[in-house]
Short mmCIF file of C-alpha atoms in Angstrom, two decimals:
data_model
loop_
_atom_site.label_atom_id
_atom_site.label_comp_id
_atom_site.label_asym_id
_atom_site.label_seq_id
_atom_site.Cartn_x
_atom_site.Cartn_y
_atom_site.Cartn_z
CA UNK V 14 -49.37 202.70 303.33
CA UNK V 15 -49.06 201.08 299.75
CA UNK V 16 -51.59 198.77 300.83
CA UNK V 17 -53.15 196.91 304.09
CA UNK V 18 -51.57 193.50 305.17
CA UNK V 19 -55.11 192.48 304.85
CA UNK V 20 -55.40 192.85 301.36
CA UNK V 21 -51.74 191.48 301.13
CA UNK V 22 -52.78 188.47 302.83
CA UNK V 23 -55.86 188.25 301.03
CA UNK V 24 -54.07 188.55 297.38
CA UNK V 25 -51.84 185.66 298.29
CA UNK V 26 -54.11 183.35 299.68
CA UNK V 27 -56.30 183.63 296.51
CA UNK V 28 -53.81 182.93 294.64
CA UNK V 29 -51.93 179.97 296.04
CA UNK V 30 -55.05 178.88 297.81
CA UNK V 31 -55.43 175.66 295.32
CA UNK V 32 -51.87 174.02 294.07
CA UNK V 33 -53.98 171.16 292.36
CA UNK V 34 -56.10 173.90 289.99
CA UNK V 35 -54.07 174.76 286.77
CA UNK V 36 -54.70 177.59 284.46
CA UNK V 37 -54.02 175.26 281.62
CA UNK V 38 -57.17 175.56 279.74
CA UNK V 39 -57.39 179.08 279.71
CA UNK V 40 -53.76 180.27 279.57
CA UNK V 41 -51.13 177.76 277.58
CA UNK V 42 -47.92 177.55 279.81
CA UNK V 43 -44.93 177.78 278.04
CA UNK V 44 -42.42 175.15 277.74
CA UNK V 45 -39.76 176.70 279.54
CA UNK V 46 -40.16 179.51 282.28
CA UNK V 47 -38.57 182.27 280.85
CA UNK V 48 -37.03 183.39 284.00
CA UNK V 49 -34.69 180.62 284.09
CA UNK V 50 -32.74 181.83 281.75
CA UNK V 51 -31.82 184.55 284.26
CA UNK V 52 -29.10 184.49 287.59
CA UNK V 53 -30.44 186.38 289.90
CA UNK V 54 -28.11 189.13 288.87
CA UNK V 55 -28.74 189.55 285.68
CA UNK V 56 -32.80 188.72 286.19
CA UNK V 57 -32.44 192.31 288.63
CA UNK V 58 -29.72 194.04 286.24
CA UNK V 59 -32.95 193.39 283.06
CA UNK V 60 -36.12 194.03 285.14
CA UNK V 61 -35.14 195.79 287.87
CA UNK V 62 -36.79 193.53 290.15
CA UNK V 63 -36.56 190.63 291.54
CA UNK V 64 -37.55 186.57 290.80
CA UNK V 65 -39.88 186.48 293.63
CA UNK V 66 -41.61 190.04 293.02
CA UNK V 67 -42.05 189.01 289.26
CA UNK V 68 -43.27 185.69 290.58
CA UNK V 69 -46.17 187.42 292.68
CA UNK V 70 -46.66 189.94 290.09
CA UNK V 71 -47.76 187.00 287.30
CA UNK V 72 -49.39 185.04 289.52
CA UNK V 73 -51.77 188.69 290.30
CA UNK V 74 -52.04 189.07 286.81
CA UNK V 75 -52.72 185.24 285.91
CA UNK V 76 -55.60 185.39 288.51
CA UNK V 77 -56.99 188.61 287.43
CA UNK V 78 -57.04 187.92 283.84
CA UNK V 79 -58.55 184.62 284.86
CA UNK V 80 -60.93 186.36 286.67
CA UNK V 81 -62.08 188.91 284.07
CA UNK V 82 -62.10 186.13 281.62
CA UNK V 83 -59.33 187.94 279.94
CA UNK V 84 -57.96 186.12 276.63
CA UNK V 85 -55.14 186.63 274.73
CA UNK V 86 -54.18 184.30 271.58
CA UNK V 87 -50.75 183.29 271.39
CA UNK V 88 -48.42 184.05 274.44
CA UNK V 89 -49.10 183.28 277.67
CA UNK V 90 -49.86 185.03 280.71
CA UNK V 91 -45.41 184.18 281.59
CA UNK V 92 -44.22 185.40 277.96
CA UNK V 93 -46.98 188.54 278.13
CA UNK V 94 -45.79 190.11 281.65
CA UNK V 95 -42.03 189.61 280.49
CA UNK V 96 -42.51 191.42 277.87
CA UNK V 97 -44.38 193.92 280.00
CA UNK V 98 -41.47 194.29 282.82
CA UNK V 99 -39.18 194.14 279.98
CA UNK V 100 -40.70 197.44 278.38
CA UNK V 101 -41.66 198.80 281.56
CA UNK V 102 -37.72 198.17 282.94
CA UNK V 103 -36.33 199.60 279.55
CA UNK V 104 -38.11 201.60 277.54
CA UNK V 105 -37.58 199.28 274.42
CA UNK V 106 -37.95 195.53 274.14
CA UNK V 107 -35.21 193.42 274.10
CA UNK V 108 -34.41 191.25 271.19
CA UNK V 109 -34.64 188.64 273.24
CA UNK V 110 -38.21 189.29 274.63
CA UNK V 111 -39.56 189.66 270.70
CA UNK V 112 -37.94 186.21 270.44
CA UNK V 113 -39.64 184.63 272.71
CA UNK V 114 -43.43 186.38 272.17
CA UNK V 115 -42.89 185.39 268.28
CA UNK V 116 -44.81 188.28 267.40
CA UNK V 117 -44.31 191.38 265.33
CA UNK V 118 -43.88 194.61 267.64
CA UNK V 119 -47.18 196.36 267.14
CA UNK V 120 -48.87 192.91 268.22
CA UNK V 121 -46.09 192.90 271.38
CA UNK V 122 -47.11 196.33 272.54
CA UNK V 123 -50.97 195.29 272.32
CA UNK V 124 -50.27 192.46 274.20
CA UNK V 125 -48.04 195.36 276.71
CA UNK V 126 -51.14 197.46 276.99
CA UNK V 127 -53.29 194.90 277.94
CA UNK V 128 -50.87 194.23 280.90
CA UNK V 129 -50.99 197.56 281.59
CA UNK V 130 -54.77 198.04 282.08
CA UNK V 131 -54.90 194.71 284.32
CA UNK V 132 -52.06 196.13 286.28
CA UNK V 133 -53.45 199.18 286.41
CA UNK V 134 -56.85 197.96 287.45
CA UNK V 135 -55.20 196.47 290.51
CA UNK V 136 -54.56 200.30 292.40
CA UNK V 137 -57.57 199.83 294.81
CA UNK V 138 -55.58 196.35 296.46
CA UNK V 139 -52.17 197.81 296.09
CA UNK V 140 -52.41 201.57 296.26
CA UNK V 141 -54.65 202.53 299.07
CA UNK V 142 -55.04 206.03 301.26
CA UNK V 143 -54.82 204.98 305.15
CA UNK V 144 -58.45 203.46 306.04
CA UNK V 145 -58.83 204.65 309.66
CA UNK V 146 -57.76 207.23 312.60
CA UNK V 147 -54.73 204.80 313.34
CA UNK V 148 -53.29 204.44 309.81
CA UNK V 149 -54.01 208.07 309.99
CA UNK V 150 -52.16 208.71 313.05
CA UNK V 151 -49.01 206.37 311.71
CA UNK V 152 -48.49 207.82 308.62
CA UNK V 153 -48.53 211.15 310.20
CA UNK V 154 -46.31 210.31 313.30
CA UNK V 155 -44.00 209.27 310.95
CA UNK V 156 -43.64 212.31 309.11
CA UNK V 157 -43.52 214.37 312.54
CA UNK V 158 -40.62 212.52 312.91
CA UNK V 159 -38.65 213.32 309.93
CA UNK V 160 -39.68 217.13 309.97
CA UNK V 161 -41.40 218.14 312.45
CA UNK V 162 -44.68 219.13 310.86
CA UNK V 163 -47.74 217.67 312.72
CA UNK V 164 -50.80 215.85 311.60
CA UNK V 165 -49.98 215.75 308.21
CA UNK V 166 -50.89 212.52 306.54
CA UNK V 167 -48.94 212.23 302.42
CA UNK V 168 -47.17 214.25 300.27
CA UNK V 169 -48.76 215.52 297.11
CA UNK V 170 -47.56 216.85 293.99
CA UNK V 171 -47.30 216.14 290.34
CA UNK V 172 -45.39 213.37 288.13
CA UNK V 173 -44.39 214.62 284.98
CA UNK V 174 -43.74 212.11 281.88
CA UNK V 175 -42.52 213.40 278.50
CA UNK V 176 -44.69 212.77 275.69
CA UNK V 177 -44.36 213.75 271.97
CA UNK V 178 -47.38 215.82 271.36
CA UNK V 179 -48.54 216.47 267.59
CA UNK V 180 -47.40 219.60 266.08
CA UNK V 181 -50.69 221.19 266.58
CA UNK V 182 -51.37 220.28 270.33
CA UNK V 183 -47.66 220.94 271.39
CA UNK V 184 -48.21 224.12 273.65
CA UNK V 185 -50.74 222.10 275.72
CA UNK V 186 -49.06 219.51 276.81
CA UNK V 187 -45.91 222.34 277.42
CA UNK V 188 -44.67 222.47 281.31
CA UNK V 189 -42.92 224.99 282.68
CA UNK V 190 -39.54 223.40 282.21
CA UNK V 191 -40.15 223.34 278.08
CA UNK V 192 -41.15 220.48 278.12
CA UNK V 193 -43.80 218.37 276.40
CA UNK V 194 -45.42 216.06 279.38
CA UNK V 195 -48.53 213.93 280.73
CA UNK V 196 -48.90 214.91 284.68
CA UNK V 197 -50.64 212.64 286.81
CA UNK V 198 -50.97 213.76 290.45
CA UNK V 199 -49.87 211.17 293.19
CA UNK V 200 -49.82 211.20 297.06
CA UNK V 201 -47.35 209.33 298.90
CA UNK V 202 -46.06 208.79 302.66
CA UNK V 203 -42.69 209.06 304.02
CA UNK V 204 -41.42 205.88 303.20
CA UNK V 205 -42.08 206.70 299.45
CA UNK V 206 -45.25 203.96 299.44
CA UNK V 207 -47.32 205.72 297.17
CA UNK V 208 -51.53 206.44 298.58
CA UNK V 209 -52.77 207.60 295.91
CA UNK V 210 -52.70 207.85 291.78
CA UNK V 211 -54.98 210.09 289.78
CA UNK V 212 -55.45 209.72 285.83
CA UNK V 213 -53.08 211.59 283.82
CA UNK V 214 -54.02 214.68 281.75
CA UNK V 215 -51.84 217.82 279.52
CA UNK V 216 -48.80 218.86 280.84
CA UNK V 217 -49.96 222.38 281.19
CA UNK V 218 -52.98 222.15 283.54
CA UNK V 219 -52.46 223.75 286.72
CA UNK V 220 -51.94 221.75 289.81
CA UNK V 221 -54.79 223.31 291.77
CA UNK V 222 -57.22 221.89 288.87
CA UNK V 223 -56.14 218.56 289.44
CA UNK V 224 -56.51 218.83 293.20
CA UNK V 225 -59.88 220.68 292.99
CA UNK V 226 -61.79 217.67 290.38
CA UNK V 227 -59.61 214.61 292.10
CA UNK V 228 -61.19 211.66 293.49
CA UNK V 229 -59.07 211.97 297.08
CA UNK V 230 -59.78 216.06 297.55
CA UNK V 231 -63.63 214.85 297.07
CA UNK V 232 -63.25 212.39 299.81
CA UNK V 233 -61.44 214.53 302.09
CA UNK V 234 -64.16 217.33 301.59
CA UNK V 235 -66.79 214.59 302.26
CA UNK V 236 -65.09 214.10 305.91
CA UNK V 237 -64.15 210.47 304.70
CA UNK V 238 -60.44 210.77 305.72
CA UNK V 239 -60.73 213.06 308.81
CA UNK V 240 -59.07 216.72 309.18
CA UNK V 241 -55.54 215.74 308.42
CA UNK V 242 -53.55 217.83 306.01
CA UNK V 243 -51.60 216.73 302.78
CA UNK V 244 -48.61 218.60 302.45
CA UNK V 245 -48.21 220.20 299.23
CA UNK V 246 -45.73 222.25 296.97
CA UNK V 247 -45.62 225.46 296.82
CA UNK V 248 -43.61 227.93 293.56
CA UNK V 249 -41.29 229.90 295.36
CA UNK V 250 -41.78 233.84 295.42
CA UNK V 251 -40.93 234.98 292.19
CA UNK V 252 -43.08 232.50 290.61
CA UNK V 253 -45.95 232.91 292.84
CA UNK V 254 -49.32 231.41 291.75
CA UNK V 255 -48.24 228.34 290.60
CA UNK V 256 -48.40 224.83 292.38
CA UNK V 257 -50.83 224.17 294.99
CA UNK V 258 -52.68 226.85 297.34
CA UNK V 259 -53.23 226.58 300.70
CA UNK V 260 -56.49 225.12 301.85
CA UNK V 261 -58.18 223.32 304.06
CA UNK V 262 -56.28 219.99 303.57
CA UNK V 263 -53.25 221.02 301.47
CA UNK V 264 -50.86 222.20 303.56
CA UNK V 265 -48.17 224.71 301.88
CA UNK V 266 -44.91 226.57 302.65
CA UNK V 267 -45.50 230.35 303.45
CA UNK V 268 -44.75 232.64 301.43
CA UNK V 269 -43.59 235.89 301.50
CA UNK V 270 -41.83 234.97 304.87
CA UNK V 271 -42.50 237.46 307.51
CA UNK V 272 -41.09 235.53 310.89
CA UNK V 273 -37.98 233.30 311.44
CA UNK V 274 -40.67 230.79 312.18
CA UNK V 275 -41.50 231.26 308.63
CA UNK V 276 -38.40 230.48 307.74
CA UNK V 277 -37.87 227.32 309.96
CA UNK V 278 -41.69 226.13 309.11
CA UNK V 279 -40.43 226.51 305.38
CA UNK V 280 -37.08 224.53 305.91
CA UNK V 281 -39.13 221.55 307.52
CA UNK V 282 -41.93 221.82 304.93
CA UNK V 283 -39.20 221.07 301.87
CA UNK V 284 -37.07 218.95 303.67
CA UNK V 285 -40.25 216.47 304.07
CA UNK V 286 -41.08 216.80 300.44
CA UNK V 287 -37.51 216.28 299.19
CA UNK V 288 -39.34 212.51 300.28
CA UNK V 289 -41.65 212.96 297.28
CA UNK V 290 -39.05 214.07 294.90
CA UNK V 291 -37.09 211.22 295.69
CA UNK V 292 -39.92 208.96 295.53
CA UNK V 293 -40.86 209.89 292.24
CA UNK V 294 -36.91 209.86 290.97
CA UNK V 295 -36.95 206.05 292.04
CA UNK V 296 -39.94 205.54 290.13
CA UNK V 297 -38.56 206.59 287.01
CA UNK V 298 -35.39 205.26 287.79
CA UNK V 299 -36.77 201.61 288.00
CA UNK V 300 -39.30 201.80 285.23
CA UNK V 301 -37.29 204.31 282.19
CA UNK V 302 -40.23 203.50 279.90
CA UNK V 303 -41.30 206.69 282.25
CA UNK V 304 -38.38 208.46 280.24
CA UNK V 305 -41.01 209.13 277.64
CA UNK V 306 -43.75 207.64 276.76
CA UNK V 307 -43.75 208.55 272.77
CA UNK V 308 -46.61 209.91 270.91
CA UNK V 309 -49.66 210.84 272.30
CA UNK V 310 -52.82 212.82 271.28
CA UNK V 311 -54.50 215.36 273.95
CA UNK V 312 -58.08 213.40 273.52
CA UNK V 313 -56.79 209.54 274.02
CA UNK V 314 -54.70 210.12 277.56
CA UNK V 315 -56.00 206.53 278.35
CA UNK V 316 -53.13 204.22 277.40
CA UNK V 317 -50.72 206.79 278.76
CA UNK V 318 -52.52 206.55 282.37
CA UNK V 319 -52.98 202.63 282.05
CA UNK V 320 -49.10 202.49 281.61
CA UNK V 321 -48.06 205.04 284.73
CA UNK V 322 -50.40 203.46 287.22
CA UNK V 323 -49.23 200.45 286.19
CA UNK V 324 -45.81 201.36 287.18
CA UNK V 325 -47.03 202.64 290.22
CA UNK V 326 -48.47 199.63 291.25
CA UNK V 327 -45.30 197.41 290.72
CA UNK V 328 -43.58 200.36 292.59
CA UNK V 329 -45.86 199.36 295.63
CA UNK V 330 -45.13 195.95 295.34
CA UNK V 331 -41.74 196.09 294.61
CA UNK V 332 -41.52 197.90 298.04
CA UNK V 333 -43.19 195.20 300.06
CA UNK V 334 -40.46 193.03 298.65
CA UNK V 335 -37.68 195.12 299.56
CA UNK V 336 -36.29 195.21 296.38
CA UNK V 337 -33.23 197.37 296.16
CA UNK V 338 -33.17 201.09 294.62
CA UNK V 339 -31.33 201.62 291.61
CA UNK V 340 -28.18 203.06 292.87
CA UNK V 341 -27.70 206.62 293.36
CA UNK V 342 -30.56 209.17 292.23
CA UNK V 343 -30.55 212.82 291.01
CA UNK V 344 -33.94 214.37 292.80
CA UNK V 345 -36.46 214.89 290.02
CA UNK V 346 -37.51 218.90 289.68
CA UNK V 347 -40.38 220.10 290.87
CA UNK V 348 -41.80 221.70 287.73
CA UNK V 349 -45.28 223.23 287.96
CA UNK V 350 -47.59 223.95 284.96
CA UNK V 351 -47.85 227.11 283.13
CA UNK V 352 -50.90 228.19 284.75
CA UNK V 353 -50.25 231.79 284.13
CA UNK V 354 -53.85 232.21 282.75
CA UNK V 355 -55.65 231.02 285.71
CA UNK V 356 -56.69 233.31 288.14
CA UNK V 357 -55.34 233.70 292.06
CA UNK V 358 -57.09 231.80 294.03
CA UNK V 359 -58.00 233.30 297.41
CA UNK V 360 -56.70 231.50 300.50
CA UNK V 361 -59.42 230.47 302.94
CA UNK V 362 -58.71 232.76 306.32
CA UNK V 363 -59.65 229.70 308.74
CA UNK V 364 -56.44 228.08 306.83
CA UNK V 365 -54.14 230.65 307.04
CA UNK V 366 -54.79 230.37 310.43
CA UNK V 367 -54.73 227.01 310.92
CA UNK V 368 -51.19 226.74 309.48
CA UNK V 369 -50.34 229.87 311.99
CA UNK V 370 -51.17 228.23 314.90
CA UNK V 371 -48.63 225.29 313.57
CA UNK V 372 -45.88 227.22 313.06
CA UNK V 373 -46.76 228.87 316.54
CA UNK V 374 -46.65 226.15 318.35
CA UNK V 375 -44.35 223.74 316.71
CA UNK V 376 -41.48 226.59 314.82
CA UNK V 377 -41.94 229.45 317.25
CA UNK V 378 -38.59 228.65 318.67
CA UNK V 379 -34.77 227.61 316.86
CA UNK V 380 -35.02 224.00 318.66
CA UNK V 381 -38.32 223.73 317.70
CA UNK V 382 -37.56 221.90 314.67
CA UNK V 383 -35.46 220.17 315.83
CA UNK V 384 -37.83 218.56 318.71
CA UNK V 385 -39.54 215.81 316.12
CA UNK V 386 -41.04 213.42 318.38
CA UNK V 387 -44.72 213.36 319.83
#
């Protein structure tokens, strides 16, 4: 579900609806369309995308800048979202790209971050959880297929992005690989379309927080998206306490095993979220600004979140155009904060249950996983 066919339709109409009105007075075109420079080959081999999902992509951001009354002096709305792709694709800017902007770099990445905040103010058309029982039902029949699990409707976990903390703030933004990181938690379906995006925060706050005070676990306790579950990671034993606990909507592996059902509920449950590992790898394979996003201070997390919603918007849309993954991937960890310090949460008896009766029903048996349609 990265977003309805509605909306789709909608975004496209709006913005070819009118051939004859030009942006002229608001947004200088250049004299030559930077993309033309490019083959095809070499466009994909830069941006990691192609000419007709950049296309769409400026034309979104033309007509929402337009429509915010957005102004920038200088470049226009072409040079400013190449230079945006070009950072987002890279990590750096191009010699090329500073060429063309004819600005100095602090000035470039302004002009980046305002693409970033239009971009990322576009994740209610392009990112969107499934609206009714029959999105519902697809995403999950889906995911039955590929596993085996039942009524299970995303994949959640955490996206970690290195970050270079100051001195002082360094053990708060510290994950559990060592690392210093921003985390923003995501949902996505089997296809690796992602639902959901949440603002970023520390790299050290548990995963349970960020479920608990997130805008999609409030809607799902509010009854909005029905009484699916979202399957969710789970630390393995020796490292027990840390990821997500099982609830009434997050649905985790078991652990300790007890029953070969156990075992077999387990294999299904990370063989569906391998799907959000690689999901996330092929984010951060397309867009390596997500290598690292450089300095950062614990109360100004704004920019940071601007710039990985942003990515996962073009991820959506560069999805709808089929544009091809980046060769082969190595699966990003799973890596869960250091939430040694917060306190074991107690899980509900009703879900225990609940997740019982799946594995009853659905793992009780060897071919039972291996039976994945309706």
């Amino acid at each position: 579900m990265a977003f309805a066919p509605a909306v789709w339709l909608a975004a496209q109409a709006e913005i070819y609806e009118d051939d004859e009105e030009t942006e002229s007075n608001t947004f200088p075109e250049p004299q030559k369309r930077y993309l033309d420079d490019y083959d095809d080959d070499s466009l994909f081999d830069r941006f990691h995308l192609t000419r007709p999902c950049i296309t769409f992509i400026t034309d979104c951001v033309r007509l929402r800048m337009k429509a915010t009354r957005e102004q920038i002096n200088g470049p226009c709305v072409d040079e400013i979202v190449i230079a945006a792709l070009d950072y987002y694709a890279n990590g750096i800017l191009s010699s090329k790209v500073v060429d063309l902007i004819q600005m100095d770099h602090q000035e470039i990445h302004e002009v980046i971050n305002k693409v970033s905040k239009v971009l990322s103010g576009m994740v209610k058309e392009f990112i969107t959880f499934p609206a009714n029982g029959e999105e519902r039902a697809n995403v999950a029949h889906e995911i039955k297929k590929i596993c085996g699990i039942p009524t299970s409707v995303g994949l959640v976990g955490c996206m970690h992005v290195k970050v270079r903390p100051p001195q002082h703030d360094k053990d708060a933004f510290r994950n559990t690989m060592d690392n210093h990181t921003v985390m923003t938690q995501v949902i996505c379906d089997c296809e690796g379309n992602f639902m959901s995006v949440e603002n970023c925060c520390v790299g050290s706050t548990p995963e349970q927080t960020i479920w608990d005070s997130s805008e999609i676990a409030l809607q799902l306790k509010r009854g909005v998206h029905g009484t699916n579950w979202i399957i969710a990671f789970l630390e393995r034993k020796e490292k027990a306490g840390k990821g997500y606990t099982l609830s009434r909507h997050l649905l985790t592996a078991v652990s300790p095993v007890r029953e070969k059902a156990d075992r077999r509920f387990n294999a299904a449950h990370s063989m569906i979220y391998s799907v959000f590992q690689r999901t996330i790898t092929s984010l951060k394979r397309r867009f390596r600004c997500l290598a690292n996003l450089g300095h950062v201070q614990q109360n100004s997390l704004d920019k940071k979140a601007e710039i990985i919603k942003a990515c996962c918007v073009l991820h959506n849309i560069a999805k709808k155009f089929s544009v091809p993954a980046l060769g082969d991937i190595t699966l990003e960890p799973i890596h869960p904060a250091n939430n040694h310090q917060v306190p074991v949460v107690e899980v509900p008896s009703y879900a225990e249950k609940a997740r019982a009766a799946i594995i009853g029903i659905y793992f009780s048996h060897s071919s039972g996983n291996d039976s994945v349609s309706d």
